[in-house]
mmCIF file of C-alpha atoms and ligand atoms in Angstrom:
data_model
loop_
_atom_site.group_PDB
_atom_site.id
_atom_site.type_symbol
_atom_site.label_atom_id
_atom_site.label_comp_id
_atom_site.label_asym_id
_atom_site.label_seq_id
_atom_site.Cartn_x
_atom_site.Cartn_y
_atom_site.Cartn_z
ATOM 1 C CA MET E 144 99.159 -2.023 -18.414
ATOM 2 C CA LEU E 145 101.452 -1.287 -15.339
ATOM 3 C CA VAL E 146 103.260 -4.249 -13.890
ATOM 4 C CA GLN E 147 101.413 -3.982 -10.454
ATOM 5 C CA GLN E 148 98.042 -3.714 -12.112
ATOM 6 C CA SER E 149 98.997 -6.752 -14.336
ATOM 7 C CA SER E 150 100.241 -8.915 -11.389
ATOM 8 C CA GLN E 151 97.016 -8.123 -9.396
ATOM 9 C CA LEU E 152 94.878 -8.979 -12.488
ATOM 10 C CA LYS E 153 96.840 -12.258 -12.771
ATOM 11 C CA GLU E 154 96.292 -13.126 -9.076
ATOM 12 C CA GLU E 155 92.592 -12.631 -9.565
ATOM 13 C CA ILE E 156 92.274 -14.781 -12.530
ATOM 14 C CA LEU E 157 94.297 -17.516 -10.719
ATOM 15 C CA LYS E 158 91.995 -17.294 -7.871
ATOM 16 C CA LEU E 159 88.711 -17.198 -10.017
ATOM 17 C CA LYS E 160 89.907 -20.033 -12.188
ATOM 18 C CA LYS E 161 90.148 -22.344 -9.214
ATOM 19 C CA GLU E 162 86.823 -21.160 -7.579
ATOM 20 C CA LYS E 163 85.084 -21.569 -10.925
ATOM 21 C CA ASP E 164 86.830 -24.857 -11.845
ATOM 22 C CA VAL E 165 87.807 -23.417 -15.186
ATOM 23 C CA VAL E 166 90.846 -24.753 -17.170
ATOM 24 C CA ILE E 167 92.782 -22.037 -19.218
ATOM 25 C CA LEU E 168 94.325 -23.231 -22.423
ATOM 26 C CA ALA E 169 96.752 -20.815 -24.254
ATOM 27 C CA HIS E 170 98.457 -21.108 -27.632
ATOM 28 C CA ASN E 171 102.289 -20.388 -27.640
ATOM 29 C CA TYR E 172 101.544 -17.089 -29.597
ATOM 30 C CA GLN E 173 99.721 -15.545 -26.726
ATOM 31 C CA ILE E 174 100.990 -12.580 -24.969
ATOM 32 C CA PRO E 175 103.386 -13.347 -22.049
ATOM 33 C CA ASP E 176 100.890 -12.168 -19.360
ATOM 34 C CA VAL E 177 98.264 -14.612 -20.827
ATOM 35 C CA GLN E 178 100.678 -17.564 -21.041
ATOM 36 C CA ASP E 179 101.531 -16.929 -17.339
ATOM 37 C CA VAL E 180 97.902 -17.519 -16.132
ATOM 38 C CA ALA E 181 97.402 -20.699 -18.404
ATOM 39 C CA ASP E 182 97.217 -24.152 -16.952
ATOM 40 C CA PHE E 183 98.534 -25.612 -20.277
ATOM 41 C CA THR E 184 100.342 -23.729 -23.219
ATOM 42 C CA GLY E 185 100.998 -25.667 -26.467
ATOM 43 C CA ASP E 186 100.474 -25.904 -30.281
ATOM 44 C CA SER E 187 97.209 -26.587 -31.957
ATOM 45 C CA LEU E 188 97.413 -30.536 -31.545
ATOM 46 C CA GLY E 189 98.657 -30.278 -27.752
ATOM 47 C CA LEU E 190 95.867 -28.042 -27.017
ATOM 48 C CA SER E 191 93.204 -30.152 -28.912
ATOM 49 C CA ARG E 192 94.592 -33.034 -26.929
ATOM 50 C CA GLN E 193 94.235 -31.179 -23.645
ATOM 51 C CA ALA E 194 90.788 -29.975 -24.417
ATOM 52 C CA SER E 195 89.805 -33.725 -24.807
ATOM 53 C CA THR E 196 91.344 -34.740 -21.551
ATOM 54 C CA VAL E 197 90.711 -32.055 -18.959
ATOM 55 C CA ASP E 198 88.290 -32.647 -16.015
ATOM 56 C CA GLN E 199 86.801 -29.186 -15.712
ATOM 57 C CA LYS E 200 83.797 -28.328 -17.242
ATOM 58 C CA THR E 201 84.841 -25.022 -18.749
ATOM 59 C CA ILE E 202 87.558 -24.307 -21.032
ATOM 60 C CA LEU E 203 88.883 -20.655 -21.276
ATOM 61 C CA PHE E 204 90.635 -20.812 -24.632
ATOM 62 C CA CYS E 205 93.360 -18.134 -25.189
ATOM 63 C CA GLY E 206 93.785 -18.499 -28.737
ATOM 64 C CA VAL E 207 91.805 -17.822 -32.059
ATOM 65 C CA ASN E 208 88.539 -18.847 -32.973
ATOM 66 C CA PHE E 209 89.036 -22.026 -34.855
ATOM 67 C CA MET E 210 91.138 -23.293 -31.839
ATOM 68 C CA ALA E 211 87.938 -22.726 -29.441
ATOM 69 C CA GLU E 212 85.741 -24.316 -32.022
ATOM 70 C CA THR E 213 87.924 -27.437 -32.308
ATOM 71 C CA ALA E 214 87.716 -27.753 -28.335
ATOM 72 C CA ALA E 215 83.924 -27.334 -28.464
ATOM 73 C CA ILE E 216 83.708 -29.894 -31.073
ATOM 74 C CA ILE E 217 86.156 -32.390 -29.259
ATOM 75 C CA SER E 218 84.332 -31.643 -25.850
ATOM 76 C CA PRO E 219 80.572 -30.986 -26.748
ATOM 77 C CA ASP E 220 79.519 -31.239 -23.059
ATOM 78 C CA LYS E 221 81.964 -28.558 -21.923
ATOM 79 C CA LYS E 222 81.399 -24.758 -22.144
ATOM 80 C CA VAL E 223 84.154 -23.225 -24.301
ATOM 81 C CA LEU E 224 85.073 -19.548 -23.695
ATOM 82 C CA LEU E 225 86.978 -17.332 -26.037
ATOM 83 C CA PRO E 226 87.998 -13.917 -24.400
ATOM 84 C CA ASP E 227 87.412 -12.176 -27.740
ATOM 85 C CA LEU E 228 85.134 -13.647 -30.580
ATOM 86 C CA GLU E 229 86.690 -11.592 -33.133
ATOM 87 C CA ALA E 230 90.035 -13.277 -32.810
ATOM 88 C CA GLY E 231 89.940 -14.948 -36.284
ATOM 89 C CA CYS E 232 92.709 -16.476 -38.604
ATOM 90 C CA SER E 233 93.770 -15.265 -42.331
ATOM 91 C CA LEU E 234 94.610 -18.831 -43.016
ATOM 92 C CA SER E 235 91.344 -20.058 -42.104
ATOM 93 C CA ASP E 236 89.551 -17.394 -43.994
ATOM 94 C CA SER E 237 91.503 -18.592 -47.080
ATOM 95 C CA ILE E 238 88.793 -21.140 -48.032
ATOM 96 C CA THR E 239 85.150 -21.009 -48.092
ATOM 97 C CA VAL E 240 82.780 -24.156 -47.721
ATOM 98 C CA GLU E 241 81.429 -23.377 -51.120
ATOM 99 C CA GLU E 242 84.905 -23.375 -52.775
ATOM 100 C CA LEU E 243 85.786 -26.789 -50.850
ATOM 101 C CA ARG E 244 82.553 -28.361 -52.112
ATOM 102 C CA ASN E 245 83.383 -27.398 -55.591
ATOM 103 C CA TRP E 246 86.968 -28.631 -55.360
ATOM 104 C CA LYS E 247 85.628 -31.970 -53.892
ATOM 105 C CA LYS E 248 83.120 -32.204 -56.831
ATOM 106 C CA GLN E 249 86.187 -31.916 -59.241
ATOM 107 C CA HIS E 250 88.049 -34.819 -57.494
ATOM 108 C CA PRO E 251 85.168 -37.212 -56.287
ATOM 109 C CA ASP E 252 87.420 -39.890 -55.262
ATOM 110 C CA ALA E 253 89.986 -37.667 -53.422
ATOM 111 C CA ILE E 254 90.591 -37.670 -49.493
ATOM 112 C CA ALA E 255 90.204 -34.220 -48.193
ATOM 113 C CA VAL E 256 92.899 -33.347 -45.597
ATOM 114 C CA GLY E 257 92.571 -29.829 -43.883
ATOM 115 C CA TYR E 258 94.799 -28.216 -41.559
ATOM 116 C CA VAL E 259 93.338 -27.467 -38.086
ATOM 117 C CA ASN E 260 93.340 -23.803 -39.035
ATOM 118 C CA THR E 261 89.804 -24.199 -40.664
ATOM 119 C CA THR E 262 86.279 -23.413 -39.682
ATOM 120 C CA ALA E 263 84.029 -25.972 -37.999
ATOM 121 C CA GLU E 264 82.080 -25.839 -41.277
ATOM 122 C CA ILE E 265 84.999 -26.761 -43.357
ATOM 123 C CA LYS E 266 85.993 -29.534 -41.089
ATOM 124 C CA ALA E 267 82.637 -31.000 -41.345
ATOM 125 C CA GLU E 268 83.644 -31.566 -44.959
ATOM 126 C CA LEU E 269 86.961 -33.296 -44.523
ATOM 127 C CA ASP E 270 87.960 -36.722 -44.161
ATOM 128 C CA TYR E 271 91.194 -36.054 -41.910
ATOM 129 C CA CYS E 272 92.055 -32.912 -39.954
ATOM 130 C CA CYS E 273 95.644 -32.425 -39.351
ATOM 131 C CA THR E 274 98.068 -29.769 -37.609
ATOM 132 C CA SER E 275 101.675 -28.733 -38.309
ATOM 133 C CA SER E 276 103.206 -31.261 -36.082
ATOM 134 C CA ASN E 277 101.188 -34.380 -37.569
ATOM 135 C CA ALA E 278 100.514 -33.377 -41.205
ATOM 136 C CA VAL E 279 103.136 -35.726 -42.699
ATOM 137 C CA ASN E 280 101.953 -38.678 -40.558
ATOM 138 C CA VAL E 281 98.406 -38.094 -41.555
ATOM 139 C CA VAL E 282 99.093 -37.877 -45.280
ATOM 140 C CA LYS E 283 101.414 -41.157 -44.758
ATOM 141 C CA ALA E 284 98.370 -42.910 -43.269
ATOM 142 C CA ILE E 285 96.361 -42.532 -46.626
ATOM 143 C CA PRO E 286 96.805 -45.273 -49.099
ATOM 144 C CA GLU E 287 99.313 -44.265 -51.799
ATOM 145 C CA GLU E 288 96.988 -44.686 -54.763
ATOM 146 C CA LYS E 289 94.445 -42.303 -53.264
ATOM 147 C CA GLU E 290 94.367 -38.658 -54.720
ATOM 148 C CA ILE E 291 94.389 -36.156 -51.705
ATOM 149 C CA LEU E 292 93.081 -32.656 -51.526
ATOM 150 C CA PHE E 293 95.476 -30.743 -48.874
ATOM 151 C CA LEU E 294 93.947 -27.366 -47.533
ATOM 152 C CA PRO E 295 94.190 -24.430 -46.914
ATOM 153 C CA ASP E 296 98.038 -23.589 -46.591
ATOM 154 C CA MET E 297 100.114 -24.065 -49.740
ATOM 155 C CA PHE E 298 103.414 -23.816 -47.809
ATOM 156 C CA LEU E 299 102.653 -26.655 -45.347
ATOM 157 C CA GLY E 300 101.081 -28.486 -48.386
ATOM 158 C CA SER E 301 104.322 -28.383 -50.418
ATOM 159 C CA TYR E 302 106.352 -29.208 -47.388
ATOM 160 C CA VAL E 303 104.050 -32.419 -46.801
ATOM 161 C CA ALA E 304 104.246 -33.422 -50.504
ATOM 162 C CA LYS E 305 108.104 -33.123 -50.363
ATOM 163 C CA MET E 306 108.551 -35.025 -47.142
ATOM 164 C CA THR E 307 105.985 -37.826 -48.310
ATOM 165 C CA GLY E 308 107.107 -37.816 -51.847
ATOM 166 C CA ARG E 309 103.392 -37.730 -52.859
ATOM 167 C CA LYS E 310 102.688 -36.971 -56.409
ATOM 168 C CA ASN E 311 98.883 -37.040 -56.124
ATOM 169 C CA MET E 312 98.235 -34.312 -53.759
ATOM 170 C CA HIS E 313 96.357 -31.226 -54.893
ATOM 171 C CA ILE E 314 97.134 -28.024 -52.782
ATOM 172 C CA TRP E 315 94.904 -25.222 -51.983
ATOM 173 C CA ALA E 316 96.508 -21.958 -52.546
ATOM 174 C CA GLY E 317 95.932 -20.363 -49.206
ATOM 175 C CA GLU E 318 98.280 -18.797 -46.812
ATOM 176 C CA CYS E 319 98.714 -17.120 -43.311
ATOM 177 C CA HIS E 320 99.562 -13.471 -43.793
ATOM 178 C CA VAL E 321 102.025 -13.546 -40.791
ATOM 179 C CA HIS E 322 104.134 -16.629 -41.930
ATOM 180 C CA ALA E 323 104.017 -15.627 -45.662
ATOM 181 C CA GLY E 324 105.158 -12.265 -44.786
ATOM 182 C CA ILE E 325 108.751 -13.515 -43.439
ATOM 183 C CA ARG E 326 110.806 -13.082 -46.447
ATOM 184 C CA PRO E 327 113.658 -15.258 -47.438
ATOM 185 C CA GLU E 328 115.809 -11.809 -47.187
ATOM 186 C CA ASP E 329 114.984 -11.420 -43.506
ATOM 187 C CA VAL E 330 116.062 -15.141 -42.864
ATOM 188 C CA THR E 331 119.353 -14.429 -44.664
ATOM 189 C CA GLU E 332 120.015 -11.251 -42.898
ATOM 190 C CA LYS E 333 119.370 -12.820 -39.388
ATOM 191 C CA LEU E 334 121.332 -16.043 -40.107
ATOM 192 C CA ASN E 335 124.196 -13.773 -41.077
ATOM 193 C CA SER E 336 124.024 -11.585 -38.019
ATOM 194 C CA LEU E 337 124.091 -14.524 -35.300
ATOM 195 C CA LYS E 338 127.160 -16.692 -35.694
ATOM 196 C CA ASP E 339 126.567 -20.550 -35.463
ATOM 197 C CA ALA E 340 122.856 -20.062 -35.300
ATOM 198 C CA GLU E 341 120.457 -22.968 -35.788
ATOM 199 C CA PHE E 342 117.645 -22.331 -37.868
ATOM 200 C CA VAL E 343 114.112 -23.392 -36.695
ATOM 201 C CA ILE E 344 111.170 -22.791 -38.996
ATOM 202 C CA HIS E 345 107.479 -23.255 -39.055
ATOM 203 C CA PRO E 346 105.936 -25.149 -42.026
ATOM 204 C CA GLU E 347 103.375 -22.080 -42.725
ATOM 205 C CA CYS E 348 106.366 -19.925 -43.806
ATOM 206 C CA SER E 349 106.693 -19.056 -47.539
ATOM 207 C CA CYS E 350 110.549 -19.422 -47.178
ATOM 208 C CA THR E 351 109.953 -23.021 -46.270
ATOM 209 C CA THR E 352 109.685 -23.797 -50.051
ATOM 210 C CA PRO E 353 113.147 -22.901 -51.278
ATOM 211 C CA ILE E 354 114.675 -23.810 -48.072
ATOM 212 C CA MET E 355 113.050 -27.337 -47.724
ATOM 213 C CA TYR E 356 115.192 -29.032 -50.519
ATOM 214 C CA ASP E 357 118.323 -28.199 -48.737
ATOM 215 C CA VAL E 358 116.618 -29.149 -45.352
ATOM 216 C CA ALA E 359 115.924 -32.640 -46.851
ATOM 217 C CA ASP E 360 119.674 -33.148 -46.354
ATOM 218 C CA GLY E 361 119.848 -31.526 -43.023
ATOM 219 C CA SER E 362 121.407 -28.190 -43.849
ATOM 220 C CA TYR E 363 120.678 -24.677 -45.155
ATOM 221 C CA ASP E 364 123.619 -22.665 -46.432
ATOM 222 C CA GLY E 365 125.727 -24.617 -43.761
ATOM 223 C CA LYS E 366 123.284 -24.055 -40.751
ATOM 224 C CA LYS E 367 121.235 -26.800 -38.987
ATOM 225 C CA VAL E 368 117.618 -26.172 -40.075
ATOM 226 C CA SER E 369 114.486 -27.738 -38.546
ATOM 227 C CA ILE E 370 110.966 -27.286 -39.855
ATOM 228 C CA LEU E 371 108.543 -27.889 -36.643
ATOM 229 C CA SER E 372 105.300 -26.997 -35.233
ATOM 230 C CA THR E 373 105.372 -24.282 -32.495
ATOM 231 C CA GLU E 374 105.624 -26.898 -29.712
ATOM 232 C CA GLY E 375 108.056 -29.067 -31.700
ATOM 233 C CA MET E 376 110.234 -25.922 -32.143
ATOM 234 C CA LEU E 377 110.064 -25.498 -28.339
ATOM 235 C CA ASN E 378 110.998 -29.219 -27.606
ATOM 236 C CA HIS E 379 113.696 -28.800 -30.081
ATOM 237 C CA VAL E 380 115.558 -25.777 -28.646
ATOM 238 C CA ASN E 381 115.135 -27.057 -25.113
ATOM 239 C CA GLN E 382 117.130 -30.313 -25.970
ATOM 240 C CA SER E 383 119.508 -28.780 -28.518
ATOM 241 C CA LYS E 384 123.275 -28.051 -27.597
ATOM 242 C CA SER E 385 123.381 -25.116 -29.803
ATOM 243 C CA LYS E 386 123.326 -21.628 -28.082
ATOM 244 C CA ASN E 387 121.996 -19.444 -30.873
ATOM 245 C CA PHE E 388 118.827 -19.647 -32.705
ATOM 246 C CA VAL E 389 116.991 -17.877 -35.424
ATOM 247 C CA VAL E 390 113.228 -18.608 -35.170
ATOM 248 C CA ALA E 391 110.919 -18.140 -38.169
ATOM 249 C CA THR E 392 107.385 -17.995 -36.788
ATOM 250 C CA GLU E 393 105.174 -15.616 -34.923
ATOM 251 C CA THR E 394 107.183 -13.850 -32.340
ATOM 252 C CA GLY E 395 104.938 -14.857 -29.386
ATOM 253 C CA ILE E 396 106.963 -18.388 -29.284
ATOM 254 C CA LEU E 397 110.077 -16.472 -28.048
ATOM 255 C CA TYR E 398 108.710 -15.785 -24.588
ATOM 256 C CA LYS E 399 108.819 -19.510 -23.465
ATOM 257 C CA MET E 400 111.960 -20.116 -25.450
ATOM 258 C CA ARG E 401 113.672 -17.420 -23.566
ATOM 259 C CA GLN E 402 112.116 -18.340 -20.110
ATOM 260 C CA GLN E 403 112.919 -21.944 -20.512
ATOM 261 C CA ASN E 404 116.467 -21.505 -21.893
ATOM 262 C CA PRO E 405 117.886 -18.184 -20.293
ATOM 263 C CA GLU E 406 121.490 -19.039 -21.345
ATOM 264 C CA LYS E 407 120.582 -19.261 -25.220
ATOM 265 C CA ILE E 408 119.907 -16.606 -27.530
ATOM 266 C CA PHE E 409 116.908 -16.463 -29.953
ATOM 267 C CA ILE E 410 116.102 -14.014 -32.593
ATOM 268 C CA PRO E 411 113.181 -13.650 -34.716
ATOM 269 C CA ALA E 412 113.525 -14.189 -38.333
ATOM 270 C CA SER E 413 111.359 -11.132 -38.630
ATOM 271 C CA GLU E 414 110.069 -8.921 -35.826
ATOM 272 C CA LYS E 415 107.142 -7.982 -37.824
ATOM 273 C CA ALA E 416 105.863 -11.520 -37.647
ATOM 274 C CA GLU E 417 103.117 -10.695 -35.182
ATOM 275 C CA CYS E 418 99.518 -12.102 -35.374
ATOM 276 C CA GLN E 419 97.117 -9.465 -34.649
ATOM 277 C CA TYR E 420 94.356 -11.983 -33.882
ATOM 278 C CA MET E 421 96.256 -13.800 -31.351
ATOM 279 C CA LYS E 422 97.231 -10.493 -29.806
ATOM 280 C CA MET E 423 93.632 -9.480 -29.246
ATOM 281 C CA ILE E 424 93.387 -11.716 -26.176
ATOM 282 C CA THR E 425 94.508 -9.559 -23.361
ATOM 283 C CA LEU E 426 94.609 -10.110 -19.446
ATOM 284 C CA GLU E 427 91.579 -7.833 -18.994
ATOM 285 C CA LYS E 428 89.363 -9.859 -21.580
ATOM 286 C CA VAL E 429 90.610 -13.080 -20.035
ATOM 287 C CA TYR E 430 89.318 -11.800 -16.621
ATOM 288 C CA ASP E 431 86.109 -10.568 -18.197
ATOM 289 C CA ALA E 432 85.236 -13.675 -19.912
ATOM 290 C CA LEU E 433 86.182 -15.778 -16.834
ATOM 291 C CA VAL E 434 84.090 -13.312 -14.323
ATOM 292 C CA ASN E 435 81.046 -13.325 -16.525
ATOM 293 C CA GLU E 436 81.229 -16.683 -18.293
ATOM 294 C CA LYS E 437 80.861 -14.898 -21.594
ATOM 295 C CA ASN E 438 81.814 -15.224 -25.293
ATOM 296 C CA ILE E 439 80.796 -18.869 -25.205
ATOM 297 C CA VAL E 440 81.886 -20.630 -28.491
ATOM 298 C CA THR E 441 79.230 -23.282 -29.959
ATOM 299 C CA VAL E 442 79.169 -25.160 -33.073
ATOM 300 C CA PRO E 443 75.779 -26.566 -34.207
ATOM 301 C CA LYS E 444 75.548 -30.373 -33.385
ATOM 302 C CA GLU E 445 75.090 -31.473 -36.973
ATOM 303 C CA ILE E 446 78.318 -29.665 -38.094
ATOM 304 C CA ALA E 447 80.258 -30.755 -34.810
ATOM 305 C CA ASP E 448 79.375 -34.477 -35.186
ATOM 306 C CA LYS E 449 80.840 -34.410 -38.759
ATOM 307 C CA ALA E 450 83.769 -32.487 -38.000
ATOM 308 C CA ARG E 451 84.504 -34.520 -34.928
ATOM 309 C CA LEU E 452 85.011 -37.695 -37.348
ATOM 310 C CA ALA E 453 87.969 -35.804 -39.075
ATOM 311 C CA ILE E 454 89.557 -34.404 -35.759
ATOM 312 C CA ASN E 455 89.165 -37.961 -34.237
ATOM 313 C CA ARG E 456 90.891 -39.426 -37.304
ATOM 314 C CA MET E 457 93.696 -37.162 -36.737
ATOM 315 C CA LEU E 458 94.236 -38.017 -33.060
ATOM 316 C CA GLU E 459 94.043 -41.488 -33.856
ATOM 317 C CA VAL E 460 97.135 -41.231 -36.404
ATOM 318 C CA SER E 461 99.145 -38.903 -34.203
HETATM 319 P P1 LIG R 674 100.842 -24.722 -34.282
HETATM 320 O O1 LIG R 674 99.891 -25.878 -34.341
HETATM 321 O O2 LIG R 674 102.234 -25.140 -34.741
HETATM 322 O O3 LIG R 674 100.902 -24.193 -32.949
HETATM 323 O O4 LIG R 674 100.556 -23.557 -35.402
HETATM 324 C C1 LIG R 674 99.355 -22.911 -35.291
HETATM 325 C C2 LIG R 674 99.252 -21.761 -35.875
HETATM 326 O O5 LIG R 674 98.210 -21.006 -36.016
HETATM 327 C C3 LIG R 674 100.258 -21.236 -36.553
HETATM 328 O O6 LIG R 674 100.278 -20.137 -37.284
HETATM 329 FE FE1 LIG R 675 96.266 -17.725 -38.202
HETATM 330 FE FE2 LIG R 675 98.288 -17.003 -39.105
HETATM 331 FE FE3 LIG R 675 97.443 -16.048 -36.942
HETATM 332 FE FE4 LIG R 675 98.318 -18.695 -36.958
HETATM 333 S S1 LIG R 675 99.468 -16.813 -37.146
HETATM 334 S S2 LIG R 675 96.383 -17.846 -36.052
HETATM 335 S S3 LIG R 675 97.665 -19.106 -39.046
HETATM 336 S S4 LIG R 675 96.755 -15.701 -38.947
#
């Protein structure tokens, strides 16, 4: 889109959201134009919290389907709009409700902990929900003798098991295609190319597993390494004294990092780490959803009521 067209559209959106009393929430992976019109940007946990506290009766969620569903579950009396209903998530698709029910049958006494990247139906089967920023604390809050079923991300699961020292955690073998696609070779190449770079990494990355053993003692190949959620990454780079950073997650995060730290250098661990689902949300679709109040995300009451318990338990812990 031409710059002039996009700034006109942004102005229209900003005007309309005020007139219609709509709040726009955008995930950190959204395209820059969409982040620019948002009232709040953040990670899954931050946006869930915002969804539960905002005054507006309509939430326009710029993210993927499970995030909008989570907002609808937390705020059942609000209208939640998603600019493109096809914006899914490969990680949330990696477990079906039947598979989870069978898994639970095999471990009847286990506590089911599920990442927020799951469908509402899956959340309704969980004891606890968690996000990348609170998964360790959620697992720590569960009595040690209790078996845990952790789903669906295997890399986040092994990270949590390592950080908590838990031996009784069963981990589902799901993955996000974007993060799993960031290869250790990409990381090594980028770290070698940027002198004195700090390495920030999302726990969904497949390269987390070999790296985290070194991370436990604070360094990876002599580099400073931090495994964080997307908002955790932003907070970390904002307060760090380092100048150079290699960032292992979806590349959308770089927009705010660079905007908030113009004097620092950020390079992606892999330029290919783009989530096509997150990128389905465009300024035109945001405008369209706002004008026509369309693409309403709803969750049946019976499922929402059960799923809310797991989400609220998570919000209480973190
Ligand atoms: P965050 O909660 O860290 O923002 O992660 C969400 C997500 O979808 C990562 O791929
Ligand atoms: Fe899902 Fe991966 Fe996209 Fe995040 S980056 S929304 S986990 S597909």
